[in-house]
Structure formats: C-alpha cells, structure tokens
mmCIF file of C-alpha atoms and ligand atoms in Angstrom:
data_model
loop_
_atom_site.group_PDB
_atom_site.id
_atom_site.type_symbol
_atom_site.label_atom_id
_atom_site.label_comp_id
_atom_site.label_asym_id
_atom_site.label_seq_id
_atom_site.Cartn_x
_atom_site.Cartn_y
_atom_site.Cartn_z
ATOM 1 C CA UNK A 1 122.591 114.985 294.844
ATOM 2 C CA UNK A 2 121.618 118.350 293.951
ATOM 3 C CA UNK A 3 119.119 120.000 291.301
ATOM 4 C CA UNK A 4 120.480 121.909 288.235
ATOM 5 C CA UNK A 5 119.341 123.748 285.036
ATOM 6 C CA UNK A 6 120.993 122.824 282.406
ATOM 7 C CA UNK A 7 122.549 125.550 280.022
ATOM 8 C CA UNK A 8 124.720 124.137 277.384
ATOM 9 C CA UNK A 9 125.517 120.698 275.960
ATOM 10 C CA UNK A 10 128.863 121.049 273.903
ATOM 11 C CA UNK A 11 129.202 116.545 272.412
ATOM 12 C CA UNK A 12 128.976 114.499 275.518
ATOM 13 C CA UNK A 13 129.079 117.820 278.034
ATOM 14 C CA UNK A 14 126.706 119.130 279.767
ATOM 15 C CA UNK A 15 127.273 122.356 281.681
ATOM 16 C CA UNK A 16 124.657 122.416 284.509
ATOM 17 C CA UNK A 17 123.926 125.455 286.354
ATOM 18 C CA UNK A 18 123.143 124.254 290.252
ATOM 19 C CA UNK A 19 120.057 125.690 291.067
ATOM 20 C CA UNK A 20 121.214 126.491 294.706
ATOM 21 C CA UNK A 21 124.702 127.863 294.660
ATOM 22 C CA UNK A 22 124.456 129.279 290.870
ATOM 23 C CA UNK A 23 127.795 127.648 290.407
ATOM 24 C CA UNK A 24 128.361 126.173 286.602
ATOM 25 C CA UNK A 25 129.189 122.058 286.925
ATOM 26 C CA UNK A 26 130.428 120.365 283.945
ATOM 27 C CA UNK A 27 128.558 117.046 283.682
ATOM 28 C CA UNK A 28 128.554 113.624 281.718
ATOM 29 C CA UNK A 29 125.482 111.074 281.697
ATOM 30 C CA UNK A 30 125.373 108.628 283.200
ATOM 31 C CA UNK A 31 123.182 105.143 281.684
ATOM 32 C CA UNK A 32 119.972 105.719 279.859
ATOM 33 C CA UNK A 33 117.866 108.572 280.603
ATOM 34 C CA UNK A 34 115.495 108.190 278.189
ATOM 35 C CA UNK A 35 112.257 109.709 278.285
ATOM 36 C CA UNK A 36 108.800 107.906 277.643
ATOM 37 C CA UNK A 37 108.750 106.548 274.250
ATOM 38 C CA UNK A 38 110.182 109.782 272.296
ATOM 39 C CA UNK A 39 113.466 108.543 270.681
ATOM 40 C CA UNK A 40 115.285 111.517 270.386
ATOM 41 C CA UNK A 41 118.981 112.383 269.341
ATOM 42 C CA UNK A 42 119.807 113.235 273.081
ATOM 43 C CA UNK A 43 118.039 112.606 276.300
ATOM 44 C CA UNK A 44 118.788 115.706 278.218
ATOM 45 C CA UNK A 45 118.112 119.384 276.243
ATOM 46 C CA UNK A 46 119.038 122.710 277.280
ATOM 47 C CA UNK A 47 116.217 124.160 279.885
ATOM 48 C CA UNK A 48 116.064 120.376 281.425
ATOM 49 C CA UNK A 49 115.966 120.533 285.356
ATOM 50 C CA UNK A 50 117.694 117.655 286.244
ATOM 51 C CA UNK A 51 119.241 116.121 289.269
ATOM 52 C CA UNK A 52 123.526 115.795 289.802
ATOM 53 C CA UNK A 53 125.825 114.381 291.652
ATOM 54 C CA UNK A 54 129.833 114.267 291.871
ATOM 55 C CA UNK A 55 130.739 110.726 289.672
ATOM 56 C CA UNK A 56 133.140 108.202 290.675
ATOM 57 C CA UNK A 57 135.773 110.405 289.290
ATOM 58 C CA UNK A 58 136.005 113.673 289.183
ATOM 59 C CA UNK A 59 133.451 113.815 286.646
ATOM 60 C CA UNK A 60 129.874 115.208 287.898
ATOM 61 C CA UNK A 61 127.256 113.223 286.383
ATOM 62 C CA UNK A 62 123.656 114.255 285.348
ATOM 63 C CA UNK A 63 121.345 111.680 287.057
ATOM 64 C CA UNK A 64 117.711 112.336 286.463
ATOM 65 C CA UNK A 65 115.605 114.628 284.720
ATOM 66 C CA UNK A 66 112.550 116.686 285.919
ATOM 67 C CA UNK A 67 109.382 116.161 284.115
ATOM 68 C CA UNK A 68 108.882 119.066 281.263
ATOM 69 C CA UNK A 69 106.252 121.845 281.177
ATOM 70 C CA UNK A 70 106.564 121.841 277.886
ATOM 71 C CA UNK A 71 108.793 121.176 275.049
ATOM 72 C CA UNK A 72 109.998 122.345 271.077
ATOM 73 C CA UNK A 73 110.918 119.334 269.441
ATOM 74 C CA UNK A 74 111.872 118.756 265.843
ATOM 75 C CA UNK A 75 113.042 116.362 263.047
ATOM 76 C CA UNK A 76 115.361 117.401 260.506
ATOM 77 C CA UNK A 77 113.539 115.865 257.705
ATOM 78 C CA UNK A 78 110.469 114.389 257.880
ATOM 79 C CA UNK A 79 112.624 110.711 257.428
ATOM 80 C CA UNK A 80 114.296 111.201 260.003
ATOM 81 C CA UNK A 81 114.217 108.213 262.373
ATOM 82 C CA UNK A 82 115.399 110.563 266.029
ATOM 83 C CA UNK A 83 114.091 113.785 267.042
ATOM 84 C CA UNK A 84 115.666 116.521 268.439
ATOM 85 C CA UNK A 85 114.416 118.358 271.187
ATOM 86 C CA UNK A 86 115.298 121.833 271.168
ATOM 87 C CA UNK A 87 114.513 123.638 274.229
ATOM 88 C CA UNK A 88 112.599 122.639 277.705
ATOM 89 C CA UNK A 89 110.349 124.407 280.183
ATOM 90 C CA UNK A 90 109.679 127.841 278.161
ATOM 91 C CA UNK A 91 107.804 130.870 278.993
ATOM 92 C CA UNK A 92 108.020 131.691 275.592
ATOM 93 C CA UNK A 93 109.345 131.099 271.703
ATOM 94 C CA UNK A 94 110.319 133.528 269.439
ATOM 95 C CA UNK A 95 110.540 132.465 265.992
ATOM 96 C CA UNK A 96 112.627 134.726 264.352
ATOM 97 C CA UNK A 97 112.185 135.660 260.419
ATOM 98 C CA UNK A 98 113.682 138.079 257.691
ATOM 99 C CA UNK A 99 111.046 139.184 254.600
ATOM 100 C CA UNK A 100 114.307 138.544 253.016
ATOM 101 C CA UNK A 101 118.174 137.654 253.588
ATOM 102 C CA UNK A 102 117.674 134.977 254.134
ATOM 103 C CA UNK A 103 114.158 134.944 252.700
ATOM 104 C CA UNK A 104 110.706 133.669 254.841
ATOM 105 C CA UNK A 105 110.000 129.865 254.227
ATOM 106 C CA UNK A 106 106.016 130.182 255.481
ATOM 107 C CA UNK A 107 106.002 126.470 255.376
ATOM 108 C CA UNK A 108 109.172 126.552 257.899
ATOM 109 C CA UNK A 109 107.477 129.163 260.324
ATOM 110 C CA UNK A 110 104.027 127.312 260.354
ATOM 111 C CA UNK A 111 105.519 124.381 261.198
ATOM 112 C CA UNK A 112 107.299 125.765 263.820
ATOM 113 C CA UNK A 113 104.113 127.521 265.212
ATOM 114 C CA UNK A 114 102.209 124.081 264.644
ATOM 115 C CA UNK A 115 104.890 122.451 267.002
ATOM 116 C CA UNK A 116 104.847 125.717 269.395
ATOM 117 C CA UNK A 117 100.634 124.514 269.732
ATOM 118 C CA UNK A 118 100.762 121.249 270.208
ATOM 119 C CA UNK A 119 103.386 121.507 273.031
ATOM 120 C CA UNK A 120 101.779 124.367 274.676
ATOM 121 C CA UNK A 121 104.474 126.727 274.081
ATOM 122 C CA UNK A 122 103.486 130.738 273.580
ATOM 123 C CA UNK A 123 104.782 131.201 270.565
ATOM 124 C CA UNK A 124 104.960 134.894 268.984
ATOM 125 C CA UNK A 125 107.147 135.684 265.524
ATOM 126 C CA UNK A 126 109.818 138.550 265.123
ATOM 127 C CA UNK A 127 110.462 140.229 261.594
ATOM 128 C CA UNK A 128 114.174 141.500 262.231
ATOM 129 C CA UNK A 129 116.117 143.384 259.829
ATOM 130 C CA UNK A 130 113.095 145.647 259.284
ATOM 131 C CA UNK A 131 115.726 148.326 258.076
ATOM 132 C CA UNK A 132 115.637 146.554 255.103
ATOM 133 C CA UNK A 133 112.161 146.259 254.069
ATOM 134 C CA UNK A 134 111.845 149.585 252.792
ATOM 135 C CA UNK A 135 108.945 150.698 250.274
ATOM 136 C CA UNK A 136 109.852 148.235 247.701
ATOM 137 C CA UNK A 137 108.909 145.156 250.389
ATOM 138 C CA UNK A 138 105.753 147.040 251.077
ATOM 139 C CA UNK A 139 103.003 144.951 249.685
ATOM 140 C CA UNK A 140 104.715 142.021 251.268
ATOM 141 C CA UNK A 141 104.732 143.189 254.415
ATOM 142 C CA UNK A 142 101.613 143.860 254.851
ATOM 143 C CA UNK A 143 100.558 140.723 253.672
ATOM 144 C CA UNK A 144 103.147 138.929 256.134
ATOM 145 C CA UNK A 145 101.195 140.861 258.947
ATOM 146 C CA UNK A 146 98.008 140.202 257.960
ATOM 147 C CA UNK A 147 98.060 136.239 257.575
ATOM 148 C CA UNK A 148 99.601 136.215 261.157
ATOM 149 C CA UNK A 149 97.067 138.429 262.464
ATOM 150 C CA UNK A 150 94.314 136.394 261.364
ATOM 151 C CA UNK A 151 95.988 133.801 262.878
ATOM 152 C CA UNK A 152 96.186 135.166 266.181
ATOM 153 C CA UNK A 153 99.731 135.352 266.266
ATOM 154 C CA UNK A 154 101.855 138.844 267.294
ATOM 155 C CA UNK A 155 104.408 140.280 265.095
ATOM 156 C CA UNK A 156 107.580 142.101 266.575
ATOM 157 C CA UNK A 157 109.243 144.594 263.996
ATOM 158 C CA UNK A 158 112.734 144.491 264.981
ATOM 159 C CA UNK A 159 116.279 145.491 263.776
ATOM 160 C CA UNK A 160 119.501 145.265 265.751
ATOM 161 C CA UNK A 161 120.832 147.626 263.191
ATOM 162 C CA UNK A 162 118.362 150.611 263.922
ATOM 163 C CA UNK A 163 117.042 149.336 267.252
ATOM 164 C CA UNK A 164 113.352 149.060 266.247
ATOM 165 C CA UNK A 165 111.447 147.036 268.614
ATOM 166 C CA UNK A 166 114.378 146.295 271.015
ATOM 167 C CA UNK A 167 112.431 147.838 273.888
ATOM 168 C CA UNK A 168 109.821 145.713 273.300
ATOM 169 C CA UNK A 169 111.063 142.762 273.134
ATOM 170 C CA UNK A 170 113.813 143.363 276.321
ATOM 171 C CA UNK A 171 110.426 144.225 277.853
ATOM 172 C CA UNK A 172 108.447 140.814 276.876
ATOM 173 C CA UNK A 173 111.423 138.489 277.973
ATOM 174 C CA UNK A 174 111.916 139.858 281.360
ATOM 175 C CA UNK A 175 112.047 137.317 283.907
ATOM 176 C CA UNK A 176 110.704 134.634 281.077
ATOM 177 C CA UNK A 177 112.726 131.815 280.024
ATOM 178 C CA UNK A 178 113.064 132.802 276.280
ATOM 179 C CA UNK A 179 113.721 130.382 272.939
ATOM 180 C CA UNK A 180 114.697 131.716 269.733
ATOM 181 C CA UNK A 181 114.699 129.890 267.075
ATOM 182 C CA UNK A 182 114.641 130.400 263.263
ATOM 183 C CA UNK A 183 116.541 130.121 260.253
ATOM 184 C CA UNK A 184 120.432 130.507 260.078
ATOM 185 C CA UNK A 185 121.206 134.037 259.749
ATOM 186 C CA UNK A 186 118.511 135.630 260.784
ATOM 187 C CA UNK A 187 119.649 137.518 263.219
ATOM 188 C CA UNK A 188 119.043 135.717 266.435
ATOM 189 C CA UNK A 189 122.160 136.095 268.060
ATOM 190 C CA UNK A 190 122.772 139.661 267.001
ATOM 191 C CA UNK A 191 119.594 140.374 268.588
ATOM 192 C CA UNK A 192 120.119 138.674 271.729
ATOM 193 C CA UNK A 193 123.422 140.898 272.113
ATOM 194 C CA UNK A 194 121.179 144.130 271.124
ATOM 195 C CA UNK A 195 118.919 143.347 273.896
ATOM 196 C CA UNK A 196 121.429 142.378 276.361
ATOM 197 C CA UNK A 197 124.400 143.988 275.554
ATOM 198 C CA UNK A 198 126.350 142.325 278.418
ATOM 199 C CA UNK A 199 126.173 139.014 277.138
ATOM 200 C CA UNK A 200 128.756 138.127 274.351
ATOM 201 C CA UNK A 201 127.982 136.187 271.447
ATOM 202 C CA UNK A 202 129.528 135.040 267.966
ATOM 203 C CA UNK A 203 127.354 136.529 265.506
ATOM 204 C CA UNK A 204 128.033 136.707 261.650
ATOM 205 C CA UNK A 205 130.285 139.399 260.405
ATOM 206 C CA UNK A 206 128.271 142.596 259.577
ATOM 207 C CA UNK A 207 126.625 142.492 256.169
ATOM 208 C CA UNK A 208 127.521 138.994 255.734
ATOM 209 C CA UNK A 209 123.961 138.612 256.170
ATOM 210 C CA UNK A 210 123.273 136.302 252.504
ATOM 211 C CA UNK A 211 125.538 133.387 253.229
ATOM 212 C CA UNK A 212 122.433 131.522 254.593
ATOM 213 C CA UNK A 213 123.719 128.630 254.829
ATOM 214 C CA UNK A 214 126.555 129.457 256.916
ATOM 215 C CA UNK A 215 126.178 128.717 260.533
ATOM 216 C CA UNK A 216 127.675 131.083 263.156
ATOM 217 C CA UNK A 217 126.285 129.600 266.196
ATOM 218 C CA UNK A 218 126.940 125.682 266.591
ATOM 219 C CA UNK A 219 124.768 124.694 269.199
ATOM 220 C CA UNK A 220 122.058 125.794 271.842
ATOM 221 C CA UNK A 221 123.099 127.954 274.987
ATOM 222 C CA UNK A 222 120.941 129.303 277.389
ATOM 223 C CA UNK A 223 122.153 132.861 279.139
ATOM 224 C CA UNK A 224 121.080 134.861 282.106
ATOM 225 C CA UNK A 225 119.279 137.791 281.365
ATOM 226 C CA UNK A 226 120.834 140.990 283.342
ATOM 227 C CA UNK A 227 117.362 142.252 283.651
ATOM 228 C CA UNK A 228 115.983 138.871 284.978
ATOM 229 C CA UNK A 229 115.199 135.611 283.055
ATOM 230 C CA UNK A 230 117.187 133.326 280.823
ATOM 231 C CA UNK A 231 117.220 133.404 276.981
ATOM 232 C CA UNK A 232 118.478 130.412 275.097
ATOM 233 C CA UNK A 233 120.242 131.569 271.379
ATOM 234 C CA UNK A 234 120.272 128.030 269.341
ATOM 235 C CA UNK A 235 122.597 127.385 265.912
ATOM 236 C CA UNK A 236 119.817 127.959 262.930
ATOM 237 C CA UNK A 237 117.527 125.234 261.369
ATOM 238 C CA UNK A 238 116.805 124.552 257.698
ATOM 239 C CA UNK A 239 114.130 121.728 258.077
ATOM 240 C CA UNK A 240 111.460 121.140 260.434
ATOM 241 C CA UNK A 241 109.823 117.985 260.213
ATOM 242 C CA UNK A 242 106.791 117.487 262.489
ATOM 243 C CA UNK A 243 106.367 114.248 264.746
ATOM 244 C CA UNK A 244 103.702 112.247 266.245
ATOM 245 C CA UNK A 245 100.313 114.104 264.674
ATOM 246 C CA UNK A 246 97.366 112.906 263.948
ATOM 247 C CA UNK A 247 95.889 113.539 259.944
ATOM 248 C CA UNK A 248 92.632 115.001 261.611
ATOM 249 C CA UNK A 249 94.651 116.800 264.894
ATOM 250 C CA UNK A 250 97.101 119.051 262.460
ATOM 251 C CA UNK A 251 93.595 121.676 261.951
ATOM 252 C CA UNK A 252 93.689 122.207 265.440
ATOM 253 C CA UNK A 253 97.193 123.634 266.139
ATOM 254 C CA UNK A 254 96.458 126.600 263.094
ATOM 255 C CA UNK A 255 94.276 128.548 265.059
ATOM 256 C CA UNK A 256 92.392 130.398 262.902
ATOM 257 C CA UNK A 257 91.583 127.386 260.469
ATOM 258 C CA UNK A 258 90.321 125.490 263.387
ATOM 259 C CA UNK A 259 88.117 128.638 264.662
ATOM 260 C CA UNK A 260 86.735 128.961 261.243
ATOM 261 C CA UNK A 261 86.213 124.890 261.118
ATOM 262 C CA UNK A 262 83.051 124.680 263.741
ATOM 263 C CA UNK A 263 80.236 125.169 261.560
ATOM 264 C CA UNK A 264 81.838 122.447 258.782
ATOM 265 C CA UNK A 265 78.500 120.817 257.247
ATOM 266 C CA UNK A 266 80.978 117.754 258.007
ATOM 267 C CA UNK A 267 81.985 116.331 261.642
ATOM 268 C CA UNK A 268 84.965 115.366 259.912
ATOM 269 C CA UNK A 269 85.465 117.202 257.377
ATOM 270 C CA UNK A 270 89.482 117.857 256.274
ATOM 271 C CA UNK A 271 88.705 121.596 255.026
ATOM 272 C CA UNK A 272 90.223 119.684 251.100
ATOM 273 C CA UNK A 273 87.027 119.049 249.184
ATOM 274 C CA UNK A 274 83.924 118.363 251.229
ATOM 275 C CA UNK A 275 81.242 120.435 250.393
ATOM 276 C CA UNK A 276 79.513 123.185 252.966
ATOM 277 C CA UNK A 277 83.663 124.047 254.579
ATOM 278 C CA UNK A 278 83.917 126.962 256.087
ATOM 279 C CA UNK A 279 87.364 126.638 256.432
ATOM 280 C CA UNK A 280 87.496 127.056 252.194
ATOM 281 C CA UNK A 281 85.106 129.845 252.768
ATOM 282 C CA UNK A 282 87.079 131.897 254.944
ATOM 283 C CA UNK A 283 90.217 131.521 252.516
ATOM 284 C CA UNK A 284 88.406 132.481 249.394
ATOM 285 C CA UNK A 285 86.829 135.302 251.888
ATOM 286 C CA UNK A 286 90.507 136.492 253.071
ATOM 287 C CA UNK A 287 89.898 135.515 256.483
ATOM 288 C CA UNK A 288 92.293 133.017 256.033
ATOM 289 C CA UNK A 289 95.316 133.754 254.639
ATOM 290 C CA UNK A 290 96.521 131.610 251.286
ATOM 291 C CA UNK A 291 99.652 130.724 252.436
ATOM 292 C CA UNK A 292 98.739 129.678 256.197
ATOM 293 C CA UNK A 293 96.387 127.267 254.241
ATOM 294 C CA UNK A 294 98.692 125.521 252.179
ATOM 295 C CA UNK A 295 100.557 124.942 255.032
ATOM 296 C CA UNK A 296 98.070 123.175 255.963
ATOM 297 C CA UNK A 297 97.336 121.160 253.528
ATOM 298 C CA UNK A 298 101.170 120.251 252.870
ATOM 299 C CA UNK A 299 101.074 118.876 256.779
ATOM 300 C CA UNK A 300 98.352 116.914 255.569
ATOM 301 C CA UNK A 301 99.617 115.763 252.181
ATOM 302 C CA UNK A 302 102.848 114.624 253.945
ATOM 303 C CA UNK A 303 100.672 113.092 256.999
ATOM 304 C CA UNK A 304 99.576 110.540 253.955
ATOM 305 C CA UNK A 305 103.087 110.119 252.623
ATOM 306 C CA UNK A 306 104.718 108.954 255.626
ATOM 307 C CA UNK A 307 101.667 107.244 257.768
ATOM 308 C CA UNK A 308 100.777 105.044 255.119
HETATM 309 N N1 LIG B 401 120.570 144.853 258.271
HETATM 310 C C1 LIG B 401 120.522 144.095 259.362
HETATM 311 N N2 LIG B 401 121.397 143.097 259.516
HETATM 312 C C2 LIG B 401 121.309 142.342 260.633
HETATM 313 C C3 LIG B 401 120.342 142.597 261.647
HETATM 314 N N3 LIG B 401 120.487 141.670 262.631
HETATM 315 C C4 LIG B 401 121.500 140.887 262.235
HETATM 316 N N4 LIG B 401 122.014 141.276 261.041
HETATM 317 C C5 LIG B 401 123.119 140.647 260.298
HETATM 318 O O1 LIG B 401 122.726 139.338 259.924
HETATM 319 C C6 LIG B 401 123.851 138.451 259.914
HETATM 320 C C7 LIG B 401 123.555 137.191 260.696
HETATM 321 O O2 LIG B 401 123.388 137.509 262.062
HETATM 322 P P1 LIG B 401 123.494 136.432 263.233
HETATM 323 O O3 LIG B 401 123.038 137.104 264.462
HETATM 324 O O4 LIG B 401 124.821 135.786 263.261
HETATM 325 O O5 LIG B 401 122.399 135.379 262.733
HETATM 326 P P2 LIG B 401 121.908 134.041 263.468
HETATM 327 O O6 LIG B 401 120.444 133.959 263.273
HETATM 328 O O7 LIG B 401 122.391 134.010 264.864
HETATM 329 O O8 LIG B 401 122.607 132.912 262.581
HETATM 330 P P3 LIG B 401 123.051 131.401 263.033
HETATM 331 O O9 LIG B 401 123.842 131.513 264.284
HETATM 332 O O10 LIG B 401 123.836 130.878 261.874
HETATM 333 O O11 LIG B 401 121.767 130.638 263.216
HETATM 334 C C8 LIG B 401 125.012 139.273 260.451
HETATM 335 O O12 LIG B 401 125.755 139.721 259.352
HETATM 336 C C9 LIG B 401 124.344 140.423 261.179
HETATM 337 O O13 LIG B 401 125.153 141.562 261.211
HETATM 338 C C10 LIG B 401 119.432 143.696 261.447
HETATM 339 O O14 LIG B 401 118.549 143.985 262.251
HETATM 340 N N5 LIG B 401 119.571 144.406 260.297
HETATM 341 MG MG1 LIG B 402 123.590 132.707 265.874
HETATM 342 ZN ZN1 LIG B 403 85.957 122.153 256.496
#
C-alpha cells in the first residue's frame, strides 16, 4: 500500500502520482468508495490523496481516500440528481472570466464564489483577455471591479496575448495547489501555458476565441508547477447548480451582503421585503452592487423551487 495524489481521471482511469517515488501509476477502483452521504458522479476527484496498491492483475488499484480539506463541487443543472466534484484539497481557485468572448454570466461566477465560501476554498477571479476591453468596455469594467471589490473579492487583469498580469499570477500560485475553473473558452488553458511555459496543453486555435461552446479541454488534469506547486486546468462549465444550502445560509457565503445584514431590524430577515434591511439599503446606497444582489435573490428564488 502506498499514498498517492491523484492527477488525472481519463473514464475508469485514474493516473495517481505516488507521493514517495513521484512515479505516475495508472489505477482502477476498486468496490465502493463512496464518501459520506454526497452522491456524486465519481468517488475519487483530481487533488484526492488516496491510498494504492498493485491489484490482482497487473492493474494498480486506488483503495482509500484521504479525508478533504476542502472541496469545489457542482451540479450541472440544478435537477440534477449526482454532483460532481471538481477539484480536492486547494490552496486556491481561480475563477476565470472574459467581459466578453465568451461574455460574463454574473449569475455563473457568484455561484461559483458562493460554492468557493461554503467549502472554504480562497477563491479570487481573473479577467483575461484584457487586450480586448479597450475604451469601448470601459464603463463595464469598472463596474465589473467595483461589485467585486465591495465584495471583498480580488480581481487579476490578465491576457496571455499581451502578458498583463502573468507575473502576478505565476507569483500567487507558487507552491499552492491551484484550480481554475470558468467558462469554456476563456482562456484557462492558454493561461496556464503563459505562466508555465513548460507545460503543454491543447488550447483553442488562436482567435477562435467565440465558438463558446466548443470544448478544447475534455477533462480535469492537475500539472506540476516548474516553479513549485501543482495547478489543475479543468474542461469549461456552462451550468453551476448549487447543492445542499440552506434558504437562510445562502446570505452568508456573499460576503458583503452578509456584512451589511447585522443591523437587519429582523433576526431573520431574507434582505426581500422586510422593512428596516440594511442589506436593501446598501444596494440602493451602491455599497452593494445590483448584480451581486440578484444573485442572490435568484439562489433564493430557486432554493423555493426545488426544496419545496
Ligand atoms: N485575445 C486573447 N485571446 C485569448 C487570450 N487567452 C486565450 N485566448 C484565446 O481564447 C481561445 C480559448 O482559449 P483556451 O485556453 O483554449 O480556453 P479554455 O478556457 O481552456 O477553454 P476550454 O478548454 O474549452 O474550457 C483561444 O483561441 C485562445 O487563443 C487572451 O489573453 N487574449
Ligand atoms: Mg482548456
Ligand atoms: Zn435584511
């Protein structure tokens, strides 16, 4: 038996990176590894720790898995019966966006960030393709930046193309175990080969950057950083369907709603309708931005759709 980190799962393969030698083992599964109560689409994720052994073949088989730190899971639709855990045991999650090509779903980031909360995952976003927000995407810009800084959230600039905020970001993922994650063709991959320029990756063909719904990258894959650290690129995501909240928990995981939420004339108040909310104070006030609060109150909406 020996202890691996799991780096790819390709179908029914695993490839397991033994923790000891460094040596890459192709593994099956053996049984049911399930974890408490979560039904999710597989039992072992990319970023799992798990425990290995040679099968009765020639097969290695993945045995056990380590408890997680921490976790991003997701459901495709909000129907969805399984979940889908994405990554395991991260320093960090980058949630990658474009102003445009493909454009920002808010409701898709927040969701994402909501998730990032509740699993205690550091979540920060990156605008790439800034190259192409020139003056005409100024007013939007700004207003991108400023609902995510009243949220408490940092914003990398970034571009692969120009090599705006590459730096930065090769700085913040040193010696971090890295997710990104974000819509198809947004970049990710390209910018994983910008800031590691050893590692090869398919990426979309240059300028083929408006077929959004074409996916270049087919499933999750976690790579050694040369620099230190591992960075896992994972195939884009359309939906992301939240699991397992609470109608009066979802307040807590936007940051800034739930900071401006304490002096609520109501205990419980939901920050809809209720008379003497802060919360609608602060986003007729600006200090909460619009959109960030009809995120909310879609999570909410949807909480009553489903729960009932
Ligand atoms: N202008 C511009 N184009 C970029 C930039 N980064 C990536 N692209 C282009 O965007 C397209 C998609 O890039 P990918 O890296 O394959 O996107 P992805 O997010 O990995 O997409 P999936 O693997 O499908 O999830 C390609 O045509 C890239 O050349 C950038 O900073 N600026
Ligand atoms: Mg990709
Ligand atoms: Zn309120």
């Amino acid at each position: 038996m020996a202890t691996g980190l799991v780096i790819k799962n390709t179908g029914s393969w695993y490839t397991v990176e033994d923790l000891a030698t460094g040596k890459l083992i192709p593994c099956r599964i053996k049984g049911k590894l399930r974890l408490k109560g979560i039904r999710t689409t597989k039992p072992v994720t990319v970023g799992d720790r798990v425990e290995y052994a040679a099968g009765p073949g020639a097969d290695s088989v993945v045995s056990g898995i380590h408890e997680r730190t921490n976790y991003i899971i997701r459901k495709s639709s909000n129907l969805a019966r399984e979940a889908h855990i994405i990554a395991a045991n991260l320093d960090l999650a980058l949630v990658i966006v474009t102003l445009d090509f493909p454009p920002v779903n808010p409701e898709f980031l927040d969701r994402f960030l909501v998730t990032a909360e509740a699993y205690n995952v550091p979540a920060r976003i990156v605008l790439n393709k800034i190259d192409l927000f020139g003056a005409p995407y100024a007013e939007r810009l700004a207003e991108f930046h400023e609902a995510y800084r009243m949220a408490g959230y940092e914003v990398i600039e970034a571009s692969a193309l120009t090599g705006v905020g590459i730096d930065r970001l090769r700085d913040m993922i040193r010696d971090k175990v890295t997710l990104f994650s974000g819509n198809s063709g947004v970049g990710k991959s390209t910018l994983v080969q910008t800031i590691d320029p050893s590692l090869t990756l398919r990426t979309g063909e240059i300028s083929s950057y408006h077929n959004k719904g074409k996916h270049t990258t087919t499933f999750s894959e976690m790579f050694k950083l040369t620099e230190g650290g591992y960075l896992i690129d994972t195939p884009g995501i359309k939906g992301f369907g939240l699991i397992d909240f609470e109608k009066d928990e979802i307040s807590r995981y936007f940051p800034e709603i739930f900071r401006h939420s304490v002096e609520c004339q109501y205990y419980n108040c939901t920050h809809t309708h209720e008379p003497g909310c802060t919360v609608k104070e602060a986003v007729e006030a600006g200090k909460v931005s619009a959109s960030r609060y009809i995120s909310y109150l879609k999570l909410l909406e949807e909480d009553e759709k489903y729960r009932k």
